[in-house]
Amino acid sequence: MTLIAPSILSADFADFGRQIRAVEDAGADWVHVDVMDNHFVPNLTFGPPAVKAFRPHVKTLMDVHLMIAPVDPSIPAYAEAGADRLTAHVEAGPHIHRTLQAIRDADMQAGVALNPGTPADAVENLLDLVDLVLVMTVNPGFGGQSFIDMTAKIARIRAMIGDRPVHIQVDGGITPETAPRVTRAGADVLVAGSAVFKGGTYADNIAAIRKAGDAATGRMA
Ligand code: DX5
Ligand code: ZN
């Protein structure tokens, strides 16, 4: 089954607790939290106190996508705040291998993210250190941007992963129209912000993305 991780970047910023509970009740597999520092990306969102406030509302898994540089000094604070996974960008500093080790040493799952301009090779030597590779299909910083085709990169990373238990997550511009393109290439976790929070019901929106993703792979619920 294709996993769906709604991004609360597209939620109502005055009502996070209720909306986290609502997307989980509507079938979300994980809750995706976009941390932006107005330095690595041109936008500013959440820090450790916000992550800590979300914690009691998240019953599934709090999937924290760090768009910050540097990463290492903040790892203890996110561990303390209760993040289940930290995903760091390879572009965020010269020592991504050390960063991923530090995340695991702090007893969290570790993910590694790639911007659209970064080749698949950048994760080749990191695959034994991670639970997840995040392939960005927009340049990070904002919700609601147009999907950039990264299917060849996803397929290359799926082949590199082989039989390791590593997820491929895709983030940016995911809708029922774009979902099949990335799951066919090998992605198994889809982040969606606008397509979940756009209106209508969360359950319908999540189900539509999941169904489109599953249909392309023959994966069933
Ligand atoms: C972009 C963030 C995404 C974003 C996705 O920098 O990492 O998680 O919220 O939003 P949509 O689904 O609207 O492209
Ligand atoms: Zn994200």
Tab-separated table of N, CA, C and O and ligand atoms in Angstrom, residues 32 34 65 67 134 136 171 191, ligand 2:
chain	number	residue	atom	x	y	z
A	32	HIS	N	3.618	14.799	8.353
A	32	HIS	CA	4.856	15.388	7.828
A	32	HIS	C	4.955	16.848	8.285
A	32	HIS	O	4.050	17.650	8.048
A	34	ASP	N	7.168	20.276	8.141
A	34	ASP	CA	8.190	20.966	7.346
A	34	ASP	C	8.844	22.073	8.151
A	34	ASP	O	8.245	23.132	8.373
A	65	HIS	N	10.779	16.966	8.442
A	65	HIS	CA	11.614	17.292	7.276
A	65	HIS	C	12.342	18.593	7.576
A	65	HIS	O	11.731	19.656	7.606
A	67	MET	N	14.500	21.543	6.734
A	67	MET	CA	15.072	22.391	5.673
A	67	MET	C	15.819	23.514	6.376
A	67	MET	O	15.397	24.681	6.387
A	134	LEU	N	14.286	10.888	0.695
A	134	LEU	CA	13.246	11.832	0.264
A	134	LEU	C	13.693	12.499	-1.035
A	134	LEU	O	14.695	13.218	-1.059
A	136	MET	N	12.830	15.256	-3.543
A	136	MET	CA	12.002	16.453	-3.693
A	136	MET	C	11.591	16.626	-5.152
A	136	MET	O	12.432	16.558	-6.058
A	171	ASP	N	8.037	14.381	-2.315
A	171	ASP	CA	7.465	15.566	-1.658
A	171	ASP	C	7.470	16.738	-2.635
A	171	ASP	O	8.532	17.143	-3.105
A	191	VAL	N	4.199	12.528	0.237
A	191	VAL	CA	3.840	13.704	1.038
A	191	VAL	C	2.873	14.533	0.201
A	191	VAL	O	3.085	14.692	-0.999
B	2	ZN	ZN	8.410	18.361	3.213
